[in-house]
């Protein structure tokens, strides 16, 4: 790896299953809920995920990964779950789960798609749909730690209403001059100057980088596979070195 | 501990016996990688087999494609809990590579090395006797770039992060040297049937 990758490899501590209590479930967008959990987990790093395990009465269990959206060490832990109509686990969080319910979690896990305040910037975060979750943890950690580095956050969703954390990000940008938040919608009109209506491609990314005026030292891209593939291709075209770009892919075609 | 209200969507009995613990079956073919899909040029592609730093043999794309190819059919398992059934791969087994190089495995461990600076350790025993190949075709077509094309390691009996995408070499090592994900908390071997997901799993 080149010198710009600052995070030393980290061995997460032992990761047994822990009991987690659902404290609250909140509607974040028409297709995404926030699930707030209380669990005795280590604080972890921004960008890590939990593995959630659900068990049926006969012992059958299903587990899925969900990125932590809250800042490291903040309780309750916030996960966001997008509903896949034909999914096994995500509909449970939309239709069944209620405050006081128990489930099992493991983590936080993952030592690659992580940003620590000491890693610095400039920081470019690009998310699609629920892929904004680990980026939100980074934005919140960046803000809480007072990291004085420029941060460009580009979030894509179908419509303005489907942009998770939109209001929080707009409000944070008003208070944090080093934060630039660009909303990209694919099926909607632009709501603010500087927002884009399109699918992200090389040209758009080059324009965004030029308008930002910084060369990113660390880039994190997260979303469905097709989104990550399109954005990383665009970033390579925009001459961002491959070794500065880290990806997290949530699977699926979306 | 049962989760209130969760019943789950169970696989059929026939499928269930093929699913390692904690896995679910998908028709999709999800992609996971540490960064962008690297741009690999077949004109300059080389695959190098080495013993520590010492090259044992190396092949250009044309030379590699001329080696005897084998078809493997079966199920693959990703540590992020999806499994995919009845996949078909074609490539050159590690046994064939060693035979073509005129050597036998010089040590008990290997490190697979990729174009995107990814690496992953695999015990030599897990690569030999037809258990692994360098695959260049998937379901009858050239392997797509996002799935590791032009060539990836295929070690189907281990979690799929061991099947290094965009492979460019296989290095025999004297000791078991942790690779990219192994340094970041994943298991040194990664047997799906034993649920060897994270470093502290048995
Ligand atoms: C490290 C990591 C972090 C993740 N973080 C989050 C997160 O923060 N929020 C979140 O909502 N999800 C996240 N995911 C995805 C999550 O783990 C599940 O895959 C997702 O919730 C679907 O599970 P399910 O049981 O509802 O659907 P499944 O029963 O697993 O899938 C049903 C079918 O839907 C299709 N499908 C699966 N995934 C997708 C997709 N993403 N888009 C379109 N089609 C799909 C497939 O064809 C599949 O056969 C993350 C995944 C990883 C690997």
Coordinates of C-alpha atoms and ligand atoms in Angstrom, one line a residue:
Chain A
X1 CA 0.0 0.0 0.0
X2 CA 1.2 3.5 -0.6
X3 CA 2.0 6.0 2.0
X4 CA -1.4 7.7 2.0
X5 CA -3.1 4.8 3.8
X6 CA -2.6 5.8 7.4
X7 CA -4.6 3.4 9.4
X8 CA -2.4 0.6 10.7
X9 CA -4.2 -2.8 10.3
X10 CA -6.3 -3.3 13.4
X11 CA -7.2 -6.5 15.0
X12 CA -10.6 -6.1 16.5
X13 CA -10.8 -7.4 20.0
X14 CA -12.7 -10.7 20.7
X15 CA -16.1 -10.5 19.2
X16 CA -18.6 -12.7 21.0
X17 CA -22.4 -12.4 20.5
X18 CA -24.0 -9.8 22.8
X19 CA -27.5 -9.2 23.8
X20 CA -28.9 -6.0 22.4
X21 CA -32.1 -4.2 23.4
X22 CA -34.0 -2.2 20.8
X23 CA -34.6 1.2 22.3
X24 CA -36.4 2.9 19.5
X25 CA -37.2 2.6 15.8
X26 CA -37.7 5.7 13.8
X27 CA -38.8 6.2 10.2
X28 CA -35.9 7.9 8.4
X29 CA -37.1 7.9 4.8
X30 CA -40.0 6.1 3.1
X31 CA -37.8 3.0 2.7
X32 CA -35.3 3.3 5.6
X33 CA -35.8 3.0 9.4
X34 CA -33.3 3.9 12.1
X35 CA -32.9 1.2 14.7
X36 CA -31.4 2.3 18.0
X37 CA -29.8 -0.4 20.1
X38 CA -28.4 -0.6 23.5
X39 CA -25.6 -3.2 23.8
X40 CA -22.4 -3.6 25.7
X41 CA -20.1 -3.2 22.7
X42 CA -16.7 -1.6 22.4
X43 CA -16.8 1.9 20.9
X44 CA -15.1 0.8 17.6
X45 CA -14.2 3.0 14.7
X46 CA -16.3 5.1 12.3
X47 CA -17.1 2.9 9.3
X48 CA -17.4 -0.5 11.1
X49 CA -20.4 -2.7 11.0
X50 CA -22.3 -5.0 13.3
X51 CA -23.5 -8.5 12.5
X52 CA -27.1 -8.9 13.7
X53 CA -28.5 -12.4 14.4
X54 CA -32.2 -13.1 14.6
X55 CA -33.4 -16.5 15.9
X56 CA -36.7 -18.2 15.3
X57 CA -38.4 -20.3 18.1
X58 CA -37.0 -23.5 16.7
X59 CA -33.4 -22.3 16.6
X60 CA -33.2 -21.3 12.9
X61 CA -31.1 -18.2 12.7
X62 CA -30.4 -15.5 10.1
X63 CA -27.5 -13.0 10.3
X64 CA -26.8 -9.9 8.3
X65 CA -24.3 -7.1 8.5
X66 CA -25.4 -3.5 9.2
X67 CA -23.0 -0.5 9.4
X68 CA -23.0 1.6 12.5
X69 CA -24.3 5.1 11.6
X70 CA -23.8 6.7 15.0
X71 CA -20.4 8.0 16.1
X72 CA -18.1 5.6 17.9
X73 CA -18.9 5.2 21.5
X74 CA -22.3 6.9 21.3
X75 CA -25.2 5.0 23.0
X76 CA -27.7 4.0 21.7
X77 CA -26.1 2.6 18.6
X78 CA -27.9 3.6 15.4
X79 CA -28.2 1.2 12.5
X80 CA -30.2 2.1 9.4
X81 CA -32.1 -0.6 7.5
X82 CA -33.4 -0.3 4.0
X83 CA -36.4 -2.5 3.3
X84 CA -36.1 -5.1 0.5
X85 CA -39.6 -6.3 -0.2
X86 CA -38.5 -9.9 -0.8
X87 CA -35.8 -9.8 1.9
X88 CA -35.6 -12.1 4.9
X89 CA -34.2 -9.8 7.5
X90 CA -34.8 -6.2 6.5
X91 CA -38.6 -6.4 6.5
X92 CA -38.4 -7.6 10.2
X93 CA -37.0 -4.2 11.1
X94 CA -39.8 -2.4 9.3
X95 CA -42.8 -4.5 10.3
X96 CA -42.1 -6.5 13.4
X97 CA -39.4 -5.1 15.7
X98 CA -40.6 -3.0 18.7
X99 CA -38.9 -1.2 21.6
X100 CA -37.9 -3.6 24.3
X101 CA -37.2 -6.5 21.9
X102 CA -33.9 -8.4 22.2
X103 CA -31.6 -9.5 19.4
X104 CA -28.0 -10.5 19.2
X105 CA -25.2 -8.5 17.8
X106 CA -21.5 -9.0 17.2
X107 CA -18.9 -6.3 16.6
X108 CA -18.1 -3.6 15.7
X109 CA -16.2 -5.4 13.0
X110 CA -14.1 -4.5 10.0
X111 CA -10.6 -3.0 9.9
X112 CA -10.5 -1.5 6.4
X113 CA -13.5 0.7 5.7
X114 CA -12.7 2.9 8.7
X115 CA -11.7 6.5 9.3
X116 CA -10.1 7.8 12.5
X117 CA -9.8 11.5 13.2
X118 CA -6.0 11.1 13.3
X119 CA -6.1 9.9 9.7
X120 CA -7.0 13.5 8.6
X121 CA -8.1 14.6 5.2
X122 CA -9.2 16.1 2.9
X123 CA -11.9 13.5 3.1
X124 CA -14.3 12.5 0.3
X125 CA -17.3 10.4 1.2
X126 CA -19.7 9.1 -1.5
X127 CA -22.7 7.1 -0.6
X128 CA -25.8 5.6 -2.3
X129 CA -29.0 4.8 -0.6
X130 CA -28.4 3.1 2.8
X131 CA -24.7 3.2 1.9
X132 CA -24.6 6.5 3.7
X133 CA -24.7 4.7 7.0
X134 CA -20.9 4.2 7.6
X135 CA -20.2 7.6 6.1
X136 CA -22.6 9.2 8.6
X137 CA -20.6 7.7 11.4
X138 CA -17.5 9.3 9.8
X139 CA -19.2 12.7 9.5
X140 CA -20.4 12.5 13.1
X141 CA -16.9 11.5 14.3
X142 CA -15.3 14.1 12.2
X143 CA -17.5 16.8 13.7
X144 CA -17.3 15.5 17.3
X145 CA -13.5 15.3 17.1
X146 CA -13.1 18.8 15.6
X147 CA -10.9 17.4 12.9
X148 CA -10.0 20.5 11.0
X149 CA -10.0 18.9 7.5
X150 CA -12.2 19.6 4.6
X151 CA -15.0 17.0 4.1
X152 CA -17.0 16.5 0.9
X153 CA -20.0 14.3 1.3
X154 CA -21.9 13.2 -1.8
X155 CA -25.1 11.2 -1.2
X156 CA -27.2 9.8 -3.9
X157 CA -30.8 8.6 -3.6
X158 CA -33.8 8.4 -5.9
X159 CA -35.6 11.4 -4.5
X160 CA -35.0 14.2 -2.0
X161 CA -37.4 12.5 0.4
X162 CA -35.3 9.3 0.2
X163 CA -32.1 11.0 1.3
X164 CA -31.3 9.5 4.7
X165 CA -30.0 12.1 7.3
X166 CA -30.7 14.9 4.8
X167 CA -32.0 17.4 7.4
X168 CA -29.2 16.6 9.9
X169 CA -26.6 17.1 7.2
X170 CA -28.1 20.4 5.9
X171 CA -28.1 21.7 9.5
X172 CA -24.6 20.5 10.2
X173 CA -23.3 22.1 7.0
X174 CA -24.7 25.4 8.2
X175 CA -22.6 25.1 11.3
X176 CA -19.5 23.5 10.0
X177 CA -17.8 25.5 7.2
X178 CA -15.4 22.7 6.3
X179 CA -18.3 20.4 5.4
X180 CA -19.8 20.4 2.0
X181 CA -22.8 18.2 1.5
X182 CA -24.0 17.5 -2.1
X183 CA -27.3 15.7 -2.6
X184 CA -27.6 13.8 -5.8
X185 CA -31.1 12.6 -6.9
X186 CA -31.8 10.4 -9.8
X187 CA -35.6 10.9 -10.1
X188 CA -36.3 14.3 -8.7
X189 CA -35.6 18.0 -9.1
X190 CA -32.6 19.7 -7.4
X191 CA -33.6 21.2 -4.1
X192 CA -30.6 23.4 -3.3
X193 CA -28.0 25.2 -5.4
X194 CA -25.1 22.8 -6.1
X195 CA -27.2 19.6 -5.8
X196 CA -27.2 17.3 -8.8
X197 CA -30.0 15.4 -10.6
X198 CA -28.4 12.5 -12.4
X199 CA -26.6 9.2 -11.9
X200 CA -23.0 9.9 -10.7
X201 CA -20.5 9.5 -13.5
X202 CA -16.9 10.6 -14.3
X203 CA -17.9 14.0 -15.5
X204 CA -20.0 14.8 -12.5
X205 CA -17.3 13.6 -10.1
X206 CA -14.6 15.7 -11.9
X207 CA -16.8 18.8 -11.6
X208 CA -17.6 18.1 -7.9
X209 CA -13.9 17.7 -7.2
X210 CA -12.9 20.8 -9.1
X211 CA -15.6 22.9 -7.4
X212 CA -14.5 21.6 -4.0
X213 CA -10.9 22.6 -4.7
X214 CA -9.3 19.9 -2.6
X215 CA -7.5 16.7 -3.6
X216 CA -8.9 13.9 -1.4
X217 CA -6.4 12.0 0.7
X218 CA -9.0 9.4 1.7
X219 CA -12.0 8.4 -0.2
X220 CA -14.8 6.1 1.1
X221 CA -17.5 4.8 -1.3
X222 CA -20.4 2.8 -0.1
X223 CA -23.6 1.5 -1.6
X224 CA -25.1 -1.1 -3.8
X225 CA -22.5 -2.8 -6.1
X226 CA -23.5 -1.0 -9.3
X227 CA -23.3 2.3 -7.5
X228 CA -19.8 1.6 -6.1
X229 CA -18.6 0.3 -9.4
X230 CA -19.8 3.5 -11.3
X231 CA -18.4 5.9 -8.7
X232 CA -15.0 4.2 -8.4
X233 CA -14.7 4.0 -12.1
X234 CA -15.5 7.8 -12.3
X235 CA -13.0 8.6 -9.5
X236 CA -10.2 6.7 -11.3
X237 CA -11.1 8.6 -14.5
X238 CA -10.9 11.8 -12.4
X239 CA -7.2 10.8 -11.6
X240 CA -7.9 9.9 -7.9
X241 CA -5.2 7.3 -7.1
X242 CA -6.8 3.8 -6.6
X243 CA -5.0 3.3 -3.3
X244 CA -6.8 6.2 -1.7
X245 CA -10.2 4.7 -2.4
X246 CA -11.8 2.3 -0.1
X247 CA -15.1 0.6 -0.8
X248 CA -17.9 -1.1 1.0
X249 CA -20.5 -2.9 -1.1
X250 CA -23.9 -4.0 0.2
X251 CA -24.6 -6.4 -2.5
X252 CA -27.7 -6.4 -4.6
X253 CA -28.2 -4.8 -8.0
X254 CA -29.9 -1.5 -6.8
Chain B
X1 CA -32.3 -16.9 22.4
X2 CA -35.3 -16.5 20.2
X3 CA -36.1 -13.1 18.7
X4 CA -39.7 -12.1 19.3
X5 CA -41.7 -12.3 16.0
X6 CA -38.9 -13.7 13.8
X7 CA -39.8 -16.8 11.9
X8 CA -37.3 -16.5 9.0
X9 CA -37.5 -17.7 5.4
X10 CA -36.1 -21.2 5.5
X11 CA -34.4 -22.9 2.7
X12 CA -35.9 -26.1 1.5
X13 CA -34.5 -29.3 3.2
X14 CA -32.4 -30.1 0.1
X15 CA -30.9 -26.7 0.1
X16 CA -30.5 -26.5 3.8
X17 CA -28.1 -29.5 3.8
X18 CA -25.8 -27.6 1.4
X19 CA -25.8 -24.4 3.4
X20 CA -23.0 -24.0 6.0
X21 CA -24.1 -22.6 9.3
X22 CA -25.1 -18.9 9.3
X23 CA -25.3 -18.8 5.5
X24 CA -28.3 -18.0 3.3
X25 CA -28.7 -18.8 -0.4
X26 CA -28.8 -16.0 -3.0
X27 CA -29.3 -16.0 -6.7
X28 CA -27.5 -12.7 -6.9
X29 CA -23.7 -12.5 -7.2
X30 CA -22.7 -9.9 -4.7
X31 CA -19.3 -8.2 -5.0
X32 CA -17.0 -7.2 -2.2
X33 CA -13.6 -5.7 -2.6
X34 CA -11.3 -3.3 -0.7
X35 CA -11.3 -0.7 -3.4
X36 CA -12.0 0.1 -7.0
X37 CA -11.9 -2.7 -9.6
X38 CA -8.4 -2.6 -11.0
X39 CA -7.8 -2.1 -14.7
X40 CA -5.8 -5.2 -15.8
X41 CA -4.4 -5.3 -19.3
X42 CA -4.2 -8.8 -20.8
X43 CA -1.3 -7.6 -23.0
X44 CA 0.9 -7.2 -20.0
X45 CA -0.8 -9.7 -17.6
X46 CA 1.6 -12.2 -16.0
X47 CA 1.0 -14.9 -13.5
X48 CA 4.0 -15.7 -11.3
X49 CA 4.5 -18.7 -9.1
X50 CA 7.2 -18.1 -6.5
X51 CA 9.0 -19.6 -3.5
X52 CA 9.4 -16.7 -1.2
X53 CA 11.0 -14.0 -3.3
X54 CA 12.3 -16.5 -5.9
X55 CA 10.2 -16.9 -9.0
X56 CA 9.6 -20.6 -9.9
X57 CA 7.7 -19.9 -13.2
X58 CA 5.6 -17.3 -14.8
X59 CA 3.1 -17.2 -17.7
X60 CA 1.8 -14.5 -20.0
X61 CA -2.0 -14.6 -20.7
X62 CA -1.5 -16.5 -23.9
X63 CA 0.8 -19.0 -22.2
X64 CA -1.6 -19.3 -19.3
X65 CA -4.6 -20.0 -21.5
X66 CA -2.6 -22.7 -23.3
X67 CA -2.2 -24.7 -20.0
X68 CA -4.7 -27.5 -19.4
X69 CA -8.0 -26.2 -18.1
X70 CA -10.4 -27.8 -15.7
X71 CA -14.1 -27.2 -15.0
X72 CA -15.4 -27.1 -11.5
X73 CA -19.0 -27.0 -10.5
X74 CA -20.4 -26.3 -7.0
X75 CA -21.3 -23.9 -4.3
X76 CA -19.5 -20.9 -3.0
X77 CA -19.8 -19.2 0.4
X78 CA -19.0 -15.6 1.4
X79 CA -18.2 -14.6 5.0
X80 CA -20.9 -11.9 4.7
X81 CA -23.3 -14.8 4.9
X82 CA -24.5 -15.4 1.3
X83 CA -23.9 -18.6 -0.5
X84 CA -24.4 -19.3 -4.2
X85 CA -25.2 -22.7 -5.5
X86 CA -24.3 -24.5 -8.7
X87 CA -21.7 -22.1 -10.0
X88 CA -19.4 -23.2 -12.9
X89 CA -15.8 -22.1 -13.1
X90 CA -13.1 -22.9 -15.5
X91 CA -9.4 -22.4 -15.1
X92 CA -6.0 -24.0 -14.3
X93 CA -5.7 -26.0 -11.1
X94 CA -2.8 -25.3 -8.8
X95 CA -1.6 -28.9 -9.4
X96 CA -1.4 -28.1 -13.1
X97 CA 0.6 -24.9 -12.4
X98 CA 3.1 -26.8 -10.3
X99 CA 3.3 -29.5 -12.9
X100 CA 3.9 -27.0 -15.6
X101 CA 6.6 -25.3 -13.5
X102 CA 8.1 -28.8 -12.9
X103 CA 8.1 -28.5 -9.1
X104 CA 6.2 -29.7 -6.1
X105 CA 4.9 -27.4 -3.4
X106 CA 8.1 -26.0 -1.7
X107 CA 6.4 -25.1 1.6
X108 CA 3.2 -25.6 3.5
X109 CA 1.7 -22.0 3.2
X110 CA 1.0 -19.6 0.4
X111 CA 0.0 -16.0 -0.1
X112 CA -2.1 -15.2 -3.1
X113 CA -1.2 -11.7 -4.5
X114 CA -3.5 -9.5 -6.5
X115 CA -3.2 -6.5 -8.8
X116 CA -5.0 -4.3 -6.3
X117 CA -2.4 -4.9 -3.5
X118 CA -4.7 -7.4 -2.0
X119 CA -3.3 -10.6 -0.6
X120 CA -4.7 -13.6 1.3
X121 CA -3.0 -16.6 2.9
X122 CA -4.1 -20.1 2.1
X123 CA -2.4 -23.3 3.4
X124 CA -0.9 -25.2 0.5
X125 CA -2.9 -28.3 1.4
X126 CA -6.1 -26.3 0.6
X127 CA -4.8 -25.6 -2.9
X128 CA -3.7 -29.0 -4.0
X129 CA -5.4 -32.3 -5.1
X130 CA -7.8 -30.4 -7.3
X131 CA -9.2 -28.3 -4.5
X132 CA -8.3 -24.9 -6.1
X133 CA -7.7 -23.2 -9.4
X134 CA -6.8 -19.9 -11.0
X135 CA -10.2 -19.3 -12.7
X136 CA -10.6 -17.4 -15.9
X137 CA -14.2 -18.2 -16.8
X138 CA -17.5 -18.2 -14.9
X139 CA -20.7 -19.9 -16.1
X140 CA -19.2 -20.3 -19.5
X141 CA -18.0 -16.7 -20.1
X142 CA -14.8 -14.8 -19.4
X143 CA -14.7 -13.8 -15.8
X144 CA -16.2 -10.2 -15.4
X145 CA -13.8 -7.6 -14.1
X146 CA -15.9 -6.9 -11.0
X147 CA -15.7 -10.6 -10.1
X148 CA -12.0 -10.7 -10.4
X149 CA -11.4 -11.0 -14.2
X150 CA -9.3 -11.7 -16.0
X151 CA -8.2 -14.3 -13.4
X152 CA -9.0 -15.0 -9.8
X153 CA -8.1 -17.7 -7.3
X154 CA -10.9 -20.1 -6.6
X155 CA -10.8 -22.0 -3.3
X156 CA -14.5 -22.9 -3.1
X157 CA -14.3 -24.9 0.2
X158 CA -13.1 -21.8 2.1
X159 CA -14.9 -18.4 2.5
X160 CA -14.7 -16.5 -0.7
X161 CA -12.3 -13.8 0.5
X162 CA -9.7 -16.4 0.1
X163 CA -10.5 -16.6 -3.6
X164 CA -8.4 -13.6 -4.3
X165 CA -9.7 -11.5 -7.3
X166 CA -7.4 -10.1 -9.9
X167 CA -4.7 -12.6 -8.9
X168 CA -1.2 -12.0 -10.3
X169 CA 0.8 -14.5 -8.3
X170 CA 1.0 -17.3 -5.8
X171 CA 3.9 -17.2 -3.3
X172 CA 4.8 -20.1 -1.2
X173 CA 5.8 -19.0 2.3
X174 CA 7.7 -20.7 5.1
X175 CA 5.2 -19.5 7.7
X176 CA 1.5 -18.7 7.6
X177 CA 1.6 -15.0 6.9
X178 CA -1.7 -13.2 7.4
X179 CA -3.1 -11.4 4.3
X180 CA -5.2 -8.3 3.9
X181 CA -8.4 -9.3 5.7
X182 CA -6.7 -11.6 8.1
X183 CA -4.7 -8.6 9.3
X184 CA -8.0 -6.8 9.8
X185 CA -9.7 -9.3 12.0
X186 CA -10.7 -12.2 9.8
X187 CA -9.8 -15.8 10.4
X188 CA -6.5 -17.2 9.3
X189 CA -8.2 -20.2 7.5
X190 CA -11.9 -19.5 6.9
X191 CA -13.7 -22.8 6.8
X192 CA -17.4 -22.0 6.2
X193 CA -18.5 -25.3 7.8
X194 CA -16.7 -24.4 11.0
X195 CA -17.9 -20.8 10.8
X196 CA -14.3 -19.5 10.9
X197 CA -15.3 -15.9 10.2
X198 CA -13.3 -13.7 12.6
X199 CA -9.9 -14.1 14.2
X200 CA -11.3 -15.2 17.5
X201 CA -13.5 -18.0 16.1
X202 CA -12.3 -21.5 16.8
Ligands
LIG1 C1 -20.5 -4.7 5.6 C2 -22.0 -4.5 5.2 C3 -22.7 -3.5 5.8 C4 -24.1 -3.3 5.5 N1 -24.8 -2.3 6.0 C5 -26.1 -2.1 5.7 C6 -26.8 -1.0 6.2 O1 -26.2 -0.1 7.0 N2 -28.1 -0.8 5.9 C7 -28.7 -1.7 5.1 O2 -30.0 -1.6 4.9 N3 -28.1 -2.8 4.6 C8 -26.8 -3.0 4.9 N4 -26.1 -4.1 4.4 C9 -26.9 -5.1 3.6 C10 -27.6 -6.1 4.6 O3 -26.6 -6.8 5.2 C11 -28.5 -7.0 4.0 O4 -28.0 -7.6 2.8 C12 -29.8 -6.4 3.5 O5 -30.5 -5.8 4.7 C13 -30.8 -7.4 2.9 O6 -31.1 -8.4 3.7 P1 -32.5 -9.2 3.7 O7 -32.4 -10.3 4.6 O8 -33.6 -8.2 3.9 O9 -32.6 -9.6 2.2 P2 -32.2 -11.1 1.6 O10 -33.2 -12.1 2.0 O11 -30.8 -11.3 2.0 O12 -32.2 -10.8 0.1 C14 -33.4 -10.9 -0.7 C15 -33.0 -10.7 -2.2 O13 -32.9 -9.3 -2.4 C16 -31.8 -9.1 -3.3 N5 -30.9 -8.1 -2.6 C17 -30.1 -8.4 -1.5 N6 -29.5 -7.2 -1.1 C18 -29.9 -6.3 -2.0 C19 -29.6 -4.9 -2.1 N7 -28.8 -4.3 -1.3 N8 -30.2 -4.2 -3.2 C20 -31.1 -4.8 -4.0 N9 -31.4 -6.1 -3.9 C21 -30.8 -6.9 -2.9 C22 -31.1 -10.3 -3.6 O14 -31.4 -10.7 -4.9 C23 -31.7 -11.3 -2.6 O15 -31.8 -12.6 -3.1 C24 -24.7 -4.3 4.6 C25 -24.0 -5.3 4.1 C26 -22.7 -5.4 4.4 C27 -21.9 -6.6 3.7

